Tab-separated table of C-alpha atoms in Angstrom:
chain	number	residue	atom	x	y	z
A	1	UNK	CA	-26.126	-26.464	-1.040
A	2	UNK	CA	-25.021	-25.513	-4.834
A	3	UNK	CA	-21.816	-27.008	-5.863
A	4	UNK	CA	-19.933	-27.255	-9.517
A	5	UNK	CA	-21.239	-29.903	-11.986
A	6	UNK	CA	-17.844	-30.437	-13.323
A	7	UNK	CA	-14.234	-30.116	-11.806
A	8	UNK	CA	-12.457	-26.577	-12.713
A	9	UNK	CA	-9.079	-27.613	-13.730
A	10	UNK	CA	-6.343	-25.856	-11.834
A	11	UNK	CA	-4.760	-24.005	-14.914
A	12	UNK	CA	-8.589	-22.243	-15.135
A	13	UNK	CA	-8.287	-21.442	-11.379
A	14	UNK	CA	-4.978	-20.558	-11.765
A	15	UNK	CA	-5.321	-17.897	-14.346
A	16	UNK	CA	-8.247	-16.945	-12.731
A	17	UNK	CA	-5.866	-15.778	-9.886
A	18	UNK	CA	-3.432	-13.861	-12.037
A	19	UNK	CA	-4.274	-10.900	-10.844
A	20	UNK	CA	-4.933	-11.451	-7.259
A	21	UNK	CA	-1.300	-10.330	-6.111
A	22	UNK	CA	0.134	-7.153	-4.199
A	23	UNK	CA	1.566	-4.365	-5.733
A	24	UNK	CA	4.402	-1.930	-4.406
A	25	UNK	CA	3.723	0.825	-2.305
A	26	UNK	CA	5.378	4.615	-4.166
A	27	UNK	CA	7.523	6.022	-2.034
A	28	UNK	CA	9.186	9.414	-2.551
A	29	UNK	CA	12.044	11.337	-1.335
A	30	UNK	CA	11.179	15.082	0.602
A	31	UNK	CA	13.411	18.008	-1.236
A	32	UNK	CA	12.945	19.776	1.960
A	33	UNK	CA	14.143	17.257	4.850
A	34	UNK	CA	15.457	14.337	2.350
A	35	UNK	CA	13.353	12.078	3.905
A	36	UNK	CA	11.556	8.854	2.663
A	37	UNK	CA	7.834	8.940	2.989
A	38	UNK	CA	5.017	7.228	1.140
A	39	UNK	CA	3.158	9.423	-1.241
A	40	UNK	CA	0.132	11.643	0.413
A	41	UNK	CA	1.038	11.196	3.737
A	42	UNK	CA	2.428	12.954	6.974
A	43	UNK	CA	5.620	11.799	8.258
A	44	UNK	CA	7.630	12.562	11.222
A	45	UNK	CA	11.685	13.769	11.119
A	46	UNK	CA	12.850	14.766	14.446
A	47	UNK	CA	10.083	15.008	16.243
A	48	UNK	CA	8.406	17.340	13.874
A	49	UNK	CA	5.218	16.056	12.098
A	50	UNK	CA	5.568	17.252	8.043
A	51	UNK	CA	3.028	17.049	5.071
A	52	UNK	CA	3.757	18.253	1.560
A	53	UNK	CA	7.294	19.246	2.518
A	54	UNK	CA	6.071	21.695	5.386
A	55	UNK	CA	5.562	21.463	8.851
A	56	UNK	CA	2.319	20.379	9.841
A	57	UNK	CA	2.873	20.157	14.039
A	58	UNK	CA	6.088	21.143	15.954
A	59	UNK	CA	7.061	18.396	18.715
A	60	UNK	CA	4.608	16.043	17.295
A	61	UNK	CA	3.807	12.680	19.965
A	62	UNK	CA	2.068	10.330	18.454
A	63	UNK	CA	-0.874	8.763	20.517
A	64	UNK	CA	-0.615	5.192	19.897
């Protein structure tokens, strides 16, 4: 089984991780319903399903 020849000190590792960290999902407010939704996806206000600010499915149930 392979394995290091010498120790990798943990500032390497470390900044080797740097950029292994989560970001903030954009959200954005709909001018039509005033709603908060994540950007490129449906979301449902009152039973209504919308996308892009229109109505996608009237009395929408969702299945799971």
């Amino acid at each position: 089984m392979a394995h290091p020849k010498r120790k990798i000190s943990k500032t390497r590792r470390d900044k080797r991780r740097t950029h292994d960290k989560l970001t903030e999902k954009a959200i954005a407010t709909c001018p039509t319903t005033g709603e908060v939704h994540q950007y490129h996806r449906a979301y449902v206000v009152d039973g209504d399903l919308y996308h892009n600010g229109k109505v996608a499915i009237k009395n929408y149930a969702s299945v799971a």
